Amino acid sequence: MLRALKNRKARGWLLQGATLAIAILLVATFVLTARHNLLSQGIATGFGFLERSTGWPINFSLIDISDRSPYWEMLLAGFLNTLLVGILGITLATVIGVTVGLARVSTNFMLNFIGTVFVEIFRNVPLILQVIFWYALLTHLPRPREAYDIGGAIFLTNRGLIVPAFDMSSADIALFCAGFVALVVAGVVLARRIGGLAATALVIAASTVLFLTLLYTGRTPDAPVFTLPAMKGLRFAGGFDIKPEFFALLVSIAIFGGAYVGEIVRAGFLSVDQGRVEAARALGLSGWQVNRFVRIPLAVRAILPALSNQYIWLMKATTLGIAIGFPDYFMVVSTSINQSGQTMELLALLMGGFLVINYAMGAGLNILNGRLTLKGRN
């Protein structure tokens, strides 16, 4: 034993093992104490409540939900809502951020000025304030009869944005979104082997096949494949209704996140060594080729670590939907705690859900970062 303690590596393993044992002992003590206190107050513990009916509905869900649905289905609906608004918000924030970032590094005065104004306004206003602002703006739009008509196909009212839609169920839309994300990840992995253009074409083709398959296998028989919204009575029939709560939260995350992503993109482009750009020009490369083969690859490597943190932060920011009544995972869990009294179990599920989402995002982005780093070394 004494001989083992003289070994530095063995002492390290022993200290780490002792620390882990103490941590497990403390957690177990807290859990058992909390369970004992809850039982002494007559509060049931465990996850048996997940099979009970909730008795309350939510106004937005990707799966069929009613006030008779059990708690586990309601929690699943909230979890999917968080994923939907988070993924769409991050995607839009990336598009806005790249556009703003390129404008900020542009030599064109007007583009640079517009990008600067956008960043200075939306980066310095708290996100919760922007969420409430957009929600108040959307709910003060005209009623359906006086709706803003955009090309006779899109209508903007105080009940939301009504757009043309394919005849697809919410579950089909969720499956398509999940499949599209998986295809994009697969495309990024394959891009190095088969080329960027080939990988992009493959992702587009596979997404089209997936979309058509879901459209023709999941739609209602004899129903039109594509419907345009039309006024019937006091409401619109046909099309797809995007609720004001969802729309306000999505717009807020996209704009607020876009301002931060824009600054990250700008910093990435500015970090590229000017000597390499000048060397590429000296070799006779055109402006597009300099950006394609020198500036963008080097900038992406600098951008990705900061961008990963921003994406994870934006995903957690979806919890602000509770301020305007959007039924995301946080709001569903909060309501479930008030209705069932299962505080510890539901908080554990809430933390577990966000850990799964954020660790999955972090792992994917770390893999991408690692691939780009190896490529740069080669």
PDB file of N, CA and C in Angstrom, residues 47 329 333 337 342-355:
ATOM      1  N   PHE A  47     -42.198   8.300 -10.476  1.00  0.00           N
ATOM      2  CA  PHE A  47     -42.624   8.772 -11.795  1.00  0.00           C
ATOM      3  C   PHE A  47     -43.942   8.139 -12.249  1.00  0.00           C
ATOM      4  N   TYR A 329     -40.752  23.312 -23.490  1.00  0.00           N
ATOM      5  CA  TYR A 329     -40.504  22.289 -22.462  1.00  0.00           C
ATOM      6  C   TYR A 329     -40.519  22.893 -21.056  1.00  0.00           C
ATOM      7  N   VAL A 333     -43.234  21.894 -18.137  1.00  0.00           N
ATOM      8  CA  VAL A 333     -42.759  21.359 -16.848  1.00  0.00           C
ATOM      9  C   VAL A 333     -43.251  22.237 -15.695  1.00  0.00           C
ATOM     10  N   ILE A 337     -45.623  20.981 -12.674  1.00  0.00           N
ATOM     11  CA  ILE A 337     -45.261  21.061 -11.247  1.00  0.00           C
ATOM     12  C   ILE A 337     -46.424  21.647 -10.449  1.00  0.00           C
ATOM     13  N   GLN A 342     -45.226  17.209  -8.284  1.00  0.00           N
ATOM     14  CA  GLN A 342     -44.027  16.351  -8.378  1.00  0.00           C
ATOM     15  C   GLN A 342     -42.824  17.211  -8.759  1.00  0.00           C
ATOM     16  N   THR A 343     -42.404  18.057  -7.840  1.00  0.00           N
ATOM     17  CA  THR A 343     -41.371  19.054  -8.158  1.00  0.00           C
ATOM     18  C   THR A 343     -40.027  18.418  -8.500  1.00  0.00           C
ATOM     19  N   MET A 344     -39.534  17.556  -7.626  1.00  0.00           N
ATOM     20  CA  MET A 344     -38.195  17.003  -7.822  1.00  0.00           C
ATOM     21  C   MET A 344     -38.106  16.175  -9.101  1.00  0.00           C
ATOM     22  N   GLU A 345     -39.115  15.351  -9.347  1.00  0.00           N
ATOM     23  CA  GLU A 345     -39.085  14.488 -10.528  1.00  0.00           C
ATOM     24  C   GLU A 345     -39.122  15.315 -11.808  1.00  0.00           C
ATOM     25  N   LEU A 346     -40.006  16.333 -11.823  1.00  0.00           N
ATOM     26  CA  LEU A 346     -40.144  17.141 -13.035  1.00  0.00           C
ATOM     27  C   LEU A 346     -38.920  18.020 -13.269  1.00  0.00           C
ATOM     28  N   LEU A 347     -38.336  18.538 -12.193  1.00  0.00           N
ATOM     29  CA  LEU A 347     -37.102  19.310 -12.370  1.00  0.00           C
ATOM     30  C   LEU A 347     -35.978  18.427 -12.897  1.00  0.00           C
ATOM     31  N   ALA A 348     -35.937  17.175 -12.429  1.00  0.00           N
ATOM     32  CA  ALA A 348     -34.925  16.241 -12.942  1.00  0.00           C
ATOM     33  C   ALA A 348     -35.145  15.987 -14.433  1.00  0.00           C
ATOM     34  N   LEU A 349     -36.413  15.818 -14.834  1.00  0.00           N
ATOM     35  CA  LEU A 349     -36.701  15.619 -16.257  1.00  0.00           C
ATOM     36  C   LEU A 349     -36.349  16.857 -17.078  1.00  0.00           C
ATOM     37  N   LEU A 350     -36.621  18.042 -16.509  1.00  0.00           N
ATOM     38  CA  LEU A 350     -36.291  19.287 -17.220  1.00  0.00           C
ATOM     39  C   LEU A 350     -34.790  19.413 -17.437  1.00  0.00           C
ATOM     40  N   MET A 351     -34.020  19.186 -16.370  1.00  0.00           N
ATOM     41  CA  MET A 351     -32.563  19.282 -16.495  1.00  0.00           C
ATOM     42  C   MET A 351     -32.027  18.200 -17.430  1.00  0.00           C
ATOM     43  N   GLY A 352     -32.588  16.995 -17.323  1.00  0.00           N
ATOM     44  CA  GLY A 352     -32.142  15.907 -18.197  1.00  0.00           C
ATOM     45  C   GLY A 352     -32.410  16.215 -19.664  1.00  0.00           C
ATOM     46  N   GLY A 353     -33.577  16.796 -19.953  1.00  0.00           N
ATOM     47  CA  GLY A 353     -33.915  17.131 -21.340  1.00  0.00           C
ATOM     48  C   GLY A 353     -32.951  18.140 -21.931  1.00  0.00           C
ATOM     49  N   PHE A 354     -32.657  19.202 -21.181  1.00  0.00           N
ATOM     50  CA  PHE A 354     -31.731  20.209 -21.712  1.00  0.00           C
ATOM     51  C   PHE A 354     -30.302  19.677 -21.784  1.00  0.00           C
ATOM     52  N   LEU A 355     -29.938  18.786 -20.854  1.00  0.00           N
ATOM     53  CA  LEU A 355     -28.601  18.192 -20.942  1.00  0.00           C
ATOM     54  C   LEU A 355     -28.463  17.365 -22.215  1.00  0.00           C
TER      55      LEU A 355
END
